[in-house]
GROMACS .gro file of C-alpha atoms in nm:
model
  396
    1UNK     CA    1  -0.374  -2.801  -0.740
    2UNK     CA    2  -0.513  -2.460  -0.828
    3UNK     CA    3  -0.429  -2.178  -0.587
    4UNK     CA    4  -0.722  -2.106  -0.408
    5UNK     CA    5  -0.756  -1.691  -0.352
    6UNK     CA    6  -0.965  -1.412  -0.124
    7UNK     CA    7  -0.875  -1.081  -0.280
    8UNK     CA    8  -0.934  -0.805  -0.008
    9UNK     CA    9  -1.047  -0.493  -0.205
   10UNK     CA   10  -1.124  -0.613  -0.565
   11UNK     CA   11  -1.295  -0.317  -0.698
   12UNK     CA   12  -0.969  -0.092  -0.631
   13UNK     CA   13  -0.680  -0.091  -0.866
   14UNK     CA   14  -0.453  -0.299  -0.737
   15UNK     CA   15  -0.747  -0.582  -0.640
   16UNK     CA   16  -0.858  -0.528  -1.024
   17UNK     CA   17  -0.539  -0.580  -1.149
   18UNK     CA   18  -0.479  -0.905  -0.948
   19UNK     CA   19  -0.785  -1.047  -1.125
   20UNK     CA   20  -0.607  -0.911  -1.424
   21UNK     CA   21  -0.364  -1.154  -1.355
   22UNK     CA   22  -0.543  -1.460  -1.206
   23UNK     CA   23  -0.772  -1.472  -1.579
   24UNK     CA   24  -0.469  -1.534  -1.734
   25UNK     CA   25  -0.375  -1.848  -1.596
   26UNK     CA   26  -0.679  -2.071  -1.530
   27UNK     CA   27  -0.516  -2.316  -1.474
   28UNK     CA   28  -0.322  -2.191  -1.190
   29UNK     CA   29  -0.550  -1.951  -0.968
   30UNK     CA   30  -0.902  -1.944  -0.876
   31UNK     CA   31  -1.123  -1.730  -0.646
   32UNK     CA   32  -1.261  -1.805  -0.338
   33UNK     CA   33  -1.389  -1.479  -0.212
   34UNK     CA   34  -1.376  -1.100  -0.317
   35UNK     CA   35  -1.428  -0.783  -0.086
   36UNK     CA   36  -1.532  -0.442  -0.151
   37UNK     CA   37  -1.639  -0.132   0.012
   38UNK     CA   38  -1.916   0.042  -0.231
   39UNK     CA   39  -1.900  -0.034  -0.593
   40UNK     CA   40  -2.209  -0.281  -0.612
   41UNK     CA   41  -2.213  -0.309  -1.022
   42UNK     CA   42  -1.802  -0.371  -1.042
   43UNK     CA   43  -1.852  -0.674  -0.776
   44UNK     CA   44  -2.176  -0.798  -0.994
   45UNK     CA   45  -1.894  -0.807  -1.253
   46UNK     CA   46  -1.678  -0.944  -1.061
   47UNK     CA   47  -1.866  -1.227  -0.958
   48UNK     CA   48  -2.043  -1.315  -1.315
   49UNK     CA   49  -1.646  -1.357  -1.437
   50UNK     CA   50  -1.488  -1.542  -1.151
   51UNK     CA   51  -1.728  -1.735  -0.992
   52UNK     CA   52  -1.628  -1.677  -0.614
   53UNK     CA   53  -1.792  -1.908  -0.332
   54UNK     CA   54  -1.817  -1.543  -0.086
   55UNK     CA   55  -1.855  -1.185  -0.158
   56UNK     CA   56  -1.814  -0.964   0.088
   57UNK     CA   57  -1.985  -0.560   0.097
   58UNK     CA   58  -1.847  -0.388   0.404
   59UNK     CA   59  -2.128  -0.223   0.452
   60UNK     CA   60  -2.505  -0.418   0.472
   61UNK     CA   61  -2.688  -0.116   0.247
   62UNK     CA   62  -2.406  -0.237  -0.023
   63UNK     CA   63  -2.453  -0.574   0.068
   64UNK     CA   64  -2.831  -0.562   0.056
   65UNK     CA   65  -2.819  -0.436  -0.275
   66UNK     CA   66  -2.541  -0.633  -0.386
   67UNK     CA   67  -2.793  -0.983  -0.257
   68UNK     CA   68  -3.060  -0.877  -0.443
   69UNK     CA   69  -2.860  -0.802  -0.826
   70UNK     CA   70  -2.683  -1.126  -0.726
   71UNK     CA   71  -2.985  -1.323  -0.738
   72UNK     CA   72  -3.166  -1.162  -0.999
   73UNK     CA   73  -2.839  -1.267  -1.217
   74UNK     CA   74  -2.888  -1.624  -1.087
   75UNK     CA   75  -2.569  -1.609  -0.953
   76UNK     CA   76  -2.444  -1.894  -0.719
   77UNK     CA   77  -2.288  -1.644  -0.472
   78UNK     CA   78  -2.307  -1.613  -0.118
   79UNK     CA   79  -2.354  -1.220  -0.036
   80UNK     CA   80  -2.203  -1.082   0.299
   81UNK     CA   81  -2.111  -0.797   0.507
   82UNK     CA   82  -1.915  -0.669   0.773
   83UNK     CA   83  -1.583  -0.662   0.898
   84UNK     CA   84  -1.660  -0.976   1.064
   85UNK     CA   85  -1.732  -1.131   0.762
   86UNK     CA   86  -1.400  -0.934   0.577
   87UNK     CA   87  -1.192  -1.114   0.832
   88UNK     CA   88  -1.337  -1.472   0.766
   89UNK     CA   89  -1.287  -1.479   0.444
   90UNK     CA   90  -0.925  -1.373   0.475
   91UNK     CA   91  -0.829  -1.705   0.746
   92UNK     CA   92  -1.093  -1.909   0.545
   93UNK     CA   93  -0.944  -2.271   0.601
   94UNK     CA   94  -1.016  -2.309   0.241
   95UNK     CA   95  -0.835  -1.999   0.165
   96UNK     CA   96  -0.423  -2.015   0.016
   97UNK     CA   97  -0.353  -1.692  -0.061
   98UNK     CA   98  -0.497  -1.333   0.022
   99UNK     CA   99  -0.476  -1.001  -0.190
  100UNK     CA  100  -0.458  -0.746   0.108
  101UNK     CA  101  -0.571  -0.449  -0.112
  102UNK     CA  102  -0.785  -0.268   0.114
  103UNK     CA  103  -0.665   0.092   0.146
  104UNK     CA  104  -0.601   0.214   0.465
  105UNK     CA  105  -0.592   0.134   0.842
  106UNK     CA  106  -0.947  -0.030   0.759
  107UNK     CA  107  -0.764  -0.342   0.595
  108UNK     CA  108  -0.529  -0.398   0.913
  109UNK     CA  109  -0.780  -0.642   1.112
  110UNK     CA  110  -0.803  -0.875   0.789
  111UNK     CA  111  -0.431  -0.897   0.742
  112UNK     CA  112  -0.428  -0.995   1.115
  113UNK     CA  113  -0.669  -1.262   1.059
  114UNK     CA  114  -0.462  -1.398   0.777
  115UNK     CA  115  -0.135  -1.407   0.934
  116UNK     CA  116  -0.258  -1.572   1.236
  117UNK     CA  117  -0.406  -1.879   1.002
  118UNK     CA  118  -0.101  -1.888   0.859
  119UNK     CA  119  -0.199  -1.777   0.500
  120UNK     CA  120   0.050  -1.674   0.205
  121UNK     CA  121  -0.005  -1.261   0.248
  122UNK     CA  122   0.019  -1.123  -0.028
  123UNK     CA  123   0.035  -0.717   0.143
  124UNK     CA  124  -0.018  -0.438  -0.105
  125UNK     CA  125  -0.239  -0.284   0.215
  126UNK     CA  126   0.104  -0.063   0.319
  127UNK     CA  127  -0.105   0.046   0.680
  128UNK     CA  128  -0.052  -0.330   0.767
  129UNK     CA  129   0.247  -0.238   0.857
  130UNK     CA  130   0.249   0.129   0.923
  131UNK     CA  131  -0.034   0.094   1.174
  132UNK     CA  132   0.019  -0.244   1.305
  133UNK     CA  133   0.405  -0.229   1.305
  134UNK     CA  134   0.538  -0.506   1.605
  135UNK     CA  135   0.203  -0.645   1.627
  136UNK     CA  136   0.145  -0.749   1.276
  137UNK     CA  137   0.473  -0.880   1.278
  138UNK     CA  138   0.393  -1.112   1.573
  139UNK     CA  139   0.096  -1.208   1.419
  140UNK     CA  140   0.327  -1.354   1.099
  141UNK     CA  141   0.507  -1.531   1.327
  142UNK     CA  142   0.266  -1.669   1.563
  143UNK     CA  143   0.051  -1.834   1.229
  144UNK     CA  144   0.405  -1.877   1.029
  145UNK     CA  145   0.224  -1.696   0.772
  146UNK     CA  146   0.405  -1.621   0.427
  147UNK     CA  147   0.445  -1.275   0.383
  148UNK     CA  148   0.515  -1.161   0.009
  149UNK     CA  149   0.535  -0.759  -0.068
  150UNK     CA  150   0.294  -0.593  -0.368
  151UNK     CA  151   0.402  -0.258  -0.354
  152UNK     CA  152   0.588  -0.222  -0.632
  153UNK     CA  153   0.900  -0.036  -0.413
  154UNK     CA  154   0.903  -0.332  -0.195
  155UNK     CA  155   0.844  -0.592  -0.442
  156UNK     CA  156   1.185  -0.461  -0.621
  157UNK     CA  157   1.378  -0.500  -0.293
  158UNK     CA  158   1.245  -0.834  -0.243
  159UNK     CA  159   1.353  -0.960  -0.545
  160UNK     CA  160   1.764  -0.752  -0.511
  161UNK     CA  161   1.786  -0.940  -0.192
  162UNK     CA  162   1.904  -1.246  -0.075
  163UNK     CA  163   1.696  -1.569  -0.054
  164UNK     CA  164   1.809  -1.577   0.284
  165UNK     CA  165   1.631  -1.317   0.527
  166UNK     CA  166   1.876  -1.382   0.795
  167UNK     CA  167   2.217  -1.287   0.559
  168UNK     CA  168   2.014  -0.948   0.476
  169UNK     CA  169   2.236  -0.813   0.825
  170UNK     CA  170   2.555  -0.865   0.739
  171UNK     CA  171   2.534  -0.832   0.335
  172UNK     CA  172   2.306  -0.493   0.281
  173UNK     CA  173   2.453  -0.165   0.317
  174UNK     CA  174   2.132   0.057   0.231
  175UNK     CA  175   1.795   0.025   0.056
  176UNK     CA  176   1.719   0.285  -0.202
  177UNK     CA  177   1.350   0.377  -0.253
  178UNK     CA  178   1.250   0.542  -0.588
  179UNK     CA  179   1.000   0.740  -0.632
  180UNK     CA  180   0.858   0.924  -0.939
  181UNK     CA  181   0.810   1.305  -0.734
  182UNK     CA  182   0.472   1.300  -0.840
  183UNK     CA  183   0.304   1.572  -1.033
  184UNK     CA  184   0.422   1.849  -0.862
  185UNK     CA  185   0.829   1.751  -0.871
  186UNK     CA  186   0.939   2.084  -1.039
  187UNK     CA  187   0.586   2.294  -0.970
  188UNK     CA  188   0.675   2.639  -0.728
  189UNK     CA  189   0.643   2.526  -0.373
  190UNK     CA  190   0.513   2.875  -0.307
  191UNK     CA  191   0.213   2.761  -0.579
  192UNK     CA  192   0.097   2.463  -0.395
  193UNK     CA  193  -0.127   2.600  -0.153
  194UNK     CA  194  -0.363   2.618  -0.472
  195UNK     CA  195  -0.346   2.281  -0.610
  196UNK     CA  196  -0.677   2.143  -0.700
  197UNK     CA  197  -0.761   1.779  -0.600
  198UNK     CA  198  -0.808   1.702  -0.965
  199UNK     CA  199  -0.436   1.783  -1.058
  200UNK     CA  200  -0.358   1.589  -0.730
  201UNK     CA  201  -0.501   1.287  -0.904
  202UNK     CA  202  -0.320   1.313  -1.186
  203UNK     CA  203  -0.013   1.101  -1.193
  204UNK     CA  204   0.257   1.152  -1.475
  205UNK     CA  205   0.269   0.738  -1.489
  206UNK     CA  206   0.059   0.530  -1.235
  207UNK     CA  207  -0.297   0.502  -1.223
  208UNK     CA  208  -0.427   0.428  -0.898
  209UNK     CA  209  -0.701   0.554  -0.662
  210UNK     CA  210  -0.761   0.904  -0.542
  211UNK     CA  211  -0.597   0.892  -0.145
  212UNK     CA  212  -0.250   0.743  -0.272
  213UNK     CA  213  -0.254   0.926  -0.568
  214UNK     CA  214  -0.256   1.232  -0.361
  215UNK     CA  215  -0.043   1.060  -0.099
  216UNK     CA  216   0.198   1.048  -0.385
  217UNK     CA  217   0.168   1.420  -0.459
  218UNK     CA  218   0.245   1.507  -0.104
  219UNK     CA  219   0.486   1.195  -0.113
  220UNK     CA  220   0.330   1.104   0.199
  221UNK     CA  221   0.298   0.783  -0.014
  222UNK     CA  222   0.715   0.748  -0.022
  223UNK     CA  223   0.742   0.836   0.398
  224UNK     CA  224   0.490   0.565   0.427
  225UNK     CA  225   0.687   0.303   0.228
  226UNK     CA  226   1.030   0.419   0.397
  227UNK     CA  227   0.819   0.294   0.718
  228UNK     CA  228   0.668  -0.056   0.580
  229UNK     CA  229   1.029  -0.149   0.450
  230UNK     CA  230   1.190  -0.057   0.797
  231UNK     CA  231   0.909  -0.312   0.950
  232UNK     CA  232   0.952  -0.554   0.625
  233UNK     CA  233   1.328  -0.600   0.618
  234UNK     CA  234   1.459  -0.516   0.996
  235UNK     CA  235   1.670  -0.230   0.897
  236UNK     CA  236   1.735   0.050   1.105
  237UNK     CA  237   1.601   0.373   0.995
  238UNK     CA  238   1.913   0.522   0.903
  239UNK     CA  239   1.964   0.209   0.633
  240UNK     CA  240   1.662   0.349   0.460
  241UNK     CA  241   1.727   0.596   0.150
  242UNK     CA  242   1.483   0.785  -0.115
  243UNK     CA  243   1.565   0.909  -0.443
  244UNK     CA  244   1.370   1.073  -0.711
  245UNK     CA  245   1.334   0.881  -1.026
  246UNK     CA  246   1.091   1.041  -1.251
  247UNK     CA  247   1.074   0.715  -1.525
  248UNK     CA  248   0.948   0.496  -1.256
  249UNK     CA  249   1.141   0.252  -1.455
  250UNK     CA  250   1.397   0.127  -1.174
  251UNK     CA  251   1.147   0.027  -0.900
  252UNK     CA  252   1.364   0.025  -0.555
  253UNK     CA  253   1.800  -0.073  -0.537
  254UNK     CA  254   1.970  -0.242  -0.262
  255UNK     CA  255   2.335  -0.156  -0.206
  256UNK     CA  256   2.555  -0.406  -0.046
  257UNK     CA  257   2.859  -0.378   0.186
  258UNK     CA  258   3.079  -0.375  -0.118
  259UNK     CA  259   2.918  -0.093  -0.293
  260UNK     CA  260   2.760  -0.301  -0.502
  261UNK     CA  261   2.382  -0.230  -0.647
  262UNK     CA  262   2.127  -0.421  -0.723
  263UNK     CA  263   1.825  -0.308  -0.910
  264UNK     CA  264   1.498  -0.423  -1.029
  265UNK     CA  265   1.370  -0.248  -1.366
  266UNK     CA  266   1.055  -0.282  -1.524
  267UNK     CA  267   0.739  -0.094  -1.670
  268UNK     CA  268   0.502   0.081  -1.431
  269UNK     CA  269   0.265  -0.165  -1.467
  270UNK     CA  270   0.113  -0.327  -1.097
  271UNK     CA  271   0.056  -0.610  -1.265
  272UNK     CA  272   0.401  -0.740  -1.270
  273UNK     CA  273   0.468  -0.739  -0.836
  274UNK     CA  274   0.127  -0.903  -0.833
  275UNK     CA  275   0.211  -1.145  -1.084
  276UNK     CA  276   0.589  -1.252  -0.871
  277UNK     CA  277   0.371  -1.239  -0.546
  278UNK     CA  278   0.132  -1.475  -0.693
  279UNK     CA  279   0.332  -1.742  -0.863
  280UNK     CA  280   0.695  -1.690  -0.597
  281UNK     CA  281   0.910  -1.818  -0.570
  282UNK     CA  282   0.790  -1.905  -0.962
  283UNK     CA  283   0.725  -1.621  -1.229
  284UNK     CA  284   0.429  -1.632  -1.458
  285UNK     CA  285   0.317  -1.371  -1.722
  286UNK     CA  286   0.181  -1.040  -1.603
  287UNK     CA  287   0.032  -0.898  -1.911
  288UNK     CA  288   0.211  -0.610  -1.885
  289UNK     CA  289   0.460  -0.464  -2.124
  290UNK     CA  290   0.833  -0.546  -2.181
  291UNK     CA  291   1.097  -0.265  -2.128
  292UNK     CA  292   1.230  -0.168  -2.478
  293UNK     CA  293   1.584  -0.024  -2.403
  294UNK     CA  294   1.588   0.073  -2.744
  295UNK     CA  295   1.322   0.283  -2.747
  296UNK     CA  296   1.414   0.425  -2.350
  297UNK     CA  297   1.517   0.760  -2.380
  298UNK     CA  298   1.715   0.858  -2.018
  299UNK     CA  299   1.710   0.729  -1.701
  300UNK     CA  300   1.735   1.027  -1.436
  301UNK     CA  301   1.766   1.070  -1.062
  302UNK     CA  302   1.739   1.372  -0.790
  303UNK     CA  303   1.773   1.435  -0.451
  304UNK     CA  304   1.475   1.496  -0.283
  305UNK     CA  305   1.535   1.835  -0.240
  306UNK     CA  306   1.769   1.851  -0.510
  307UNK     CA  307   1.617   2.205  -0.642
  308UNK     CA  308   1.698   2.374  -0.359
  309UNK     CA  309   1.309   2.345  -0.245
  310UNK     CA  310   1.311   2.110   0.060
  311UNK     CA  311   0.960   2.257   0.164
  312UNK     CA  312   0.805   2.099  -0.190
  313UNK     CA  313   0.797   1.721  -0.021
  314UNK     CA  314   0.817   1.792   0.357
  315UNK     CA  315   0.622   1.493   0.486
  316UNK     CA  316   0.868   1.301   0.372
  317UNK     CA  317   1.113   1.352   0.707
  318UNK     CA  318   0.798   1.281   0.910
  319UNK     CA  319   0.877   0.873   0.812
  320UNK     CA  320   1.234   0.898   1.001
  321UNK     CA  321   1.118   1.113   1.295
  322UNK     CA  322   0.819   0.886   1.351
  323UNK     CA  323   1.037   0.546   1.334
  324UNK     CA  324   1.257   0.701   1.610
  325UNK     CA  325   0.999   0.827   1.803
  326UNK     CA  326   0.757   0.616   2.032
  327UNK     CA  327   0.591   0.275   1.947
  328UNK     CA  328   0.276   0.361   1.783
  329UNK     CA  329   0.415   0.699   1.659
  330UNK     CA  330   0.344   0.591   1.284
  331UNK     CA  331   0.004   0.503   1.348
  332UNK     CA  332  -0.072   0.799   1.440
  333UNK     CA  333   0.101   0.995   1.150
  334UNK     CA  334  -0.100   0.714   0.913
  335UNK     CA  335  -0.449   0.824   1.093
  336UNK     CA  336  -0.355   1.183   1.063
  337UNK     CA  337  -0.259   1.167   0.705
  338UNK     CA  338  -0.612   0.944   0.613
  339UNK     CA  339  -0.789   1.206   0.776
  340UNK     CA  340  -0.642   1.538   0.665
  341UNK     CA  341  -0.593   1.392   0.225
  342UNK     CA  342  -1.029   1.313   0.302
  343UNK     CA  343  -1.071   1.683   0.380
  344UNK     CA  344  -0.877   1.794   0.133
  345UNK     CA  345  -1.027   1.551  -0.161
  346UNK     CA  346  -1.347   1.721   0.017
  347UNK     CA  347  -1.181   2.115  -0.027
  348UNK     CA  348  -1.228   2.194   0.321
  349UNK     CA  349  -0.848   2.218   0.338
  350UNK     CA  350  -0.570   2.296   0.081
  351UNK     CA  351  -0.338   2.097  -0.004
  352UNK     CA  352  -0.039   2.227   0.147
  353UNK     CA  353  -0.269   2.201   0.497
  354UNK     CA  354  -0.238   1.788   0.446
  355UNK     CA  355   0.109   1.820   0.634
  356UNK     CA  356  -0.009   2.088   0.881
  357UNK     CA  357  -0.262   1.862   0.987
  358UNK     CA  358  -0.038   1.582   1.060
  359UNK     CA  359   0.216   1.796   1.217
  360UNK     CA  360  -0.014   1.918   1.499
  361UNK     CA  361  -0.192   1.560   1.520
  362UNK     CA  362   0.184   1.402   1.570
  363UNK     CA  363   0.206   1.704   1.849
  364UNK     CA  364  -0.069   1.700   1.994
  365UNK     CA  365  -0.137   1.265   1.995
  366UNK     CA  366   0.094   1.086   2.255
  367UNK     CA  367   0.066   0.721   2.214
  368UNK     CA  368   0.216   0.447   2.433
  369UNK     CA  369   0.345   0.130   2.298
  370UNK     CA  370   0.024  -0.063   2.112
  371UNK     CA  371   0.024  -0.443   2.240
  372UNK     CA  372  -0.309  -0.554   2.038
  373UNK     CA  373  -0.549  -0.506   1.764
  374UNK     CA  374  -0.814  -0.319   2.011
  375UNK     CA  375  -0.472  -0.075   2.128
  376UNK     CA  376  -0.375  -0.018   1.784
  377UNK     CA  377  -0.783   0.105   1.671
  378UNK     CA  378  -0.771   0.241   1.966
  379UNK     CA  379  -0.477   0.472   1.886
  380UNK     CA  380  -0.574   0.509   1.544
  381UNK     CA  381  -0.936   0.633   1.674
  382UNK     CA  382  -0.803   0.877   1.879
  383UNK     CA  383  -0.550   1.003   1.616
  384UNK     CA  384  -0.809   1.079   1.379
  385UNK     CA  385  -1.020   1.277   1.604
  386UNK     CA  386  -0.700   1.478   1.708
  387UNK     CA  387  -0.672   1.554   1.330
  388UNK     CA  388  -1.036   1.633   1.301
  389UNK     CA  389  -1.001   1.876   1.573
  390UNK     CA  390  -0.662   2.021   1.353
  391UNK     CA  391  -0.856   2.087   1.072
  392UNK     CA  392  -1.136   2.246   1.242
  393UNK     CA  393  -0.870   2.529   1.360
  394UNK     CA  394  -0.758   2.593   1.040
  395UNK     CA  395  -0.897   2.818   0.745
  396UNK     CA  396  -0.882   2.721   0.415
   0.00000   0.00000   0.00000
């Protein structure tokens, strides 16, 4: 039987790139239902090629106009929209598998909804964790949901690690994130109060949507992921290592007790940890290039202050501090960081304000330990009008 998908996001990068993916094998994917937040002609598109049953605007203007192009197409379609409607179509009981490619803490009440029915998850949406932390967790276990990692960082430890989750204890020394350093890894920290959002954007070998493109830049992105793996593996904080790898060929390394590492290596290409999180525990083909280790010049690493610059990348710490810190800690440095990257993509901040702002929000917010999905948007709300209020106090 054909695996029957709701791809959360499909107009982003990662969501297009899954349906990259699924068009290659016919025969072993189809799509029940697609989500997006504004791009009306790309979800026309969408739909013409893949044929959903659902597609779902989160807003009703988009969804409005989405109805009417849908009918004029003749499409056989049903248009919706609202969260309410996001979150049915991810615990669908037709529904195998969801994409969870919506960016930000706006995705986290979907991946609830999956877990709890139980779904195969497959979670590029890294605020599932970051935001929901314990409580997303509980909700995988409550629906004995499948959880299977897209990031590309966590997709590489997922496949160095054991098949058994309960031997990762005792076997794994460390996990070792990599991470490219962004566009700015050599640039004059002194220089980077003037970067533009433009050369933000501009990755040296991803390409993926403005926020986590700048979120990589700031390598918020990185402090972010250090949190998600903490949450997806059950290591302690301290277990949890970054190094810069400007290739972005060697994707994330676990060491084991005996020093030994393993590695997973491939192109920087999303289409590959979407193509293992689709077919696992099988592998199909990705479409993506093969590494040519002829042609593959070096393979470097740094520190991540290895220039002597610690102050280049220093939202980085902020992942460690806010694991140790209260429950609900890392929601708040999530809201803050959403928040202060809008305003500067806006230029009503600079860039080097982006960790300012979630400095002061992480002083000035002081959560208590989040129990539900109303504590955690509750704490997320609040967070984001503490950063508001930052940025207000600050001049550009």
């Amino acid at each position: 039987m054909k695996q029957r998908l709701t791809v959360l996001g499909s107009t982003g990068s990662v969501g297009a790139n899954t349906l990259d993916v699924i068009a290659r094998h016919p025969d072993r994917f189809e799509v029940f239902a697609l989500s997006a937040a504004t791009q009306v002609d790309l979800m026309l598109a969408q739909c013409a090629q893949f044929k959903p049953r659902y597609a779902v605007m989160a807003s009703e203007p988009h969804g409005r106009a989405l109805a009417e192009k849908i009918k004029a197409n003749g499409l056989d379609v049903q248009v919706l929209w609202s969260s309410d409607a996001i979150e049915m179509i991810a615990s669908h009981e037709s529904v195998d598998a969801v994409m969870a490619a919506i960016v930000g803490a706006a995705g986290l009440a979907p991946c609830l909804a999956a877990a709890r029915a139980g779904k195969r998850l497959l979670l590029a949406n890294k605020e599932a964790l970051v935001v929901g932390g314990e409580v997303f967790l509980d909700a995988v276990r409550e629906g004995n949901a499948t959880l299977l990692p897209i990031d590309s960082e966590h997709s590489a430890i997922f496949q160095s690690l054991p098949e058994d989750p309960a031997t990762w204890a005792g076997r794994v020394e460390k996990i070792i994130l990599t991470a490219s350093g962004g566009p700015f890894r050599t640039r004059d920290p002194a220089s980077l109060r003037d970067v533009t959002p433009e050369q933000a954007c501009a990755h040296p070998n991803w390409v993926m949507g403005r926020k986590i493109s700048v979120d990589s830049a700031t390598m918020m992105n990185k402090a972010l992921e250090v949190i998600e793996a903490r949450y997806l593996f059950g290591l302690a904080p301290e277990q949890l290592e970054v190094v810069i790898h400007p290739q972005s060929i060697i994707h994330s390394m676990v060491q084991y007790r005996d020093t030994s590492v393993v590695a997973q290596l491939g192109t920087p290409d999303m289409r590959v940890p979407i193509a293992y999180g689709l077919a696992w525990p099988e592998r199909v083909a990705s479409g993506a290039a093969a590494l040519d280790f002829h042609a593959l010049a070096a393979m470097t690493f740094e520190a991540t202050d290895s220039q002597g610059h610690p102050e280049r990348f220093p939202g980085l710490q902020l992942a460690w501090d806010a694991l140790r810190a209260v429950p609900g800690t890392t929601a708040v440095l999530n809201a803050a960081n959403e928040v202060a990257v809008a305003a500067f993509l806006d230029k009503r901040i600079r860039f080097d304000q982006i960790h300012q702002t979630n400095l002061a929000t992480l002083a000035a917010v002081s959560p208590s330990k989040p129990h539900t999905l109303d504590d955690l948007l509750a704490l997320d709300a609040r967070s984001r009008e503490a950063a508001q209020q930052q940025i207000g106090r600050l001049k550009p």
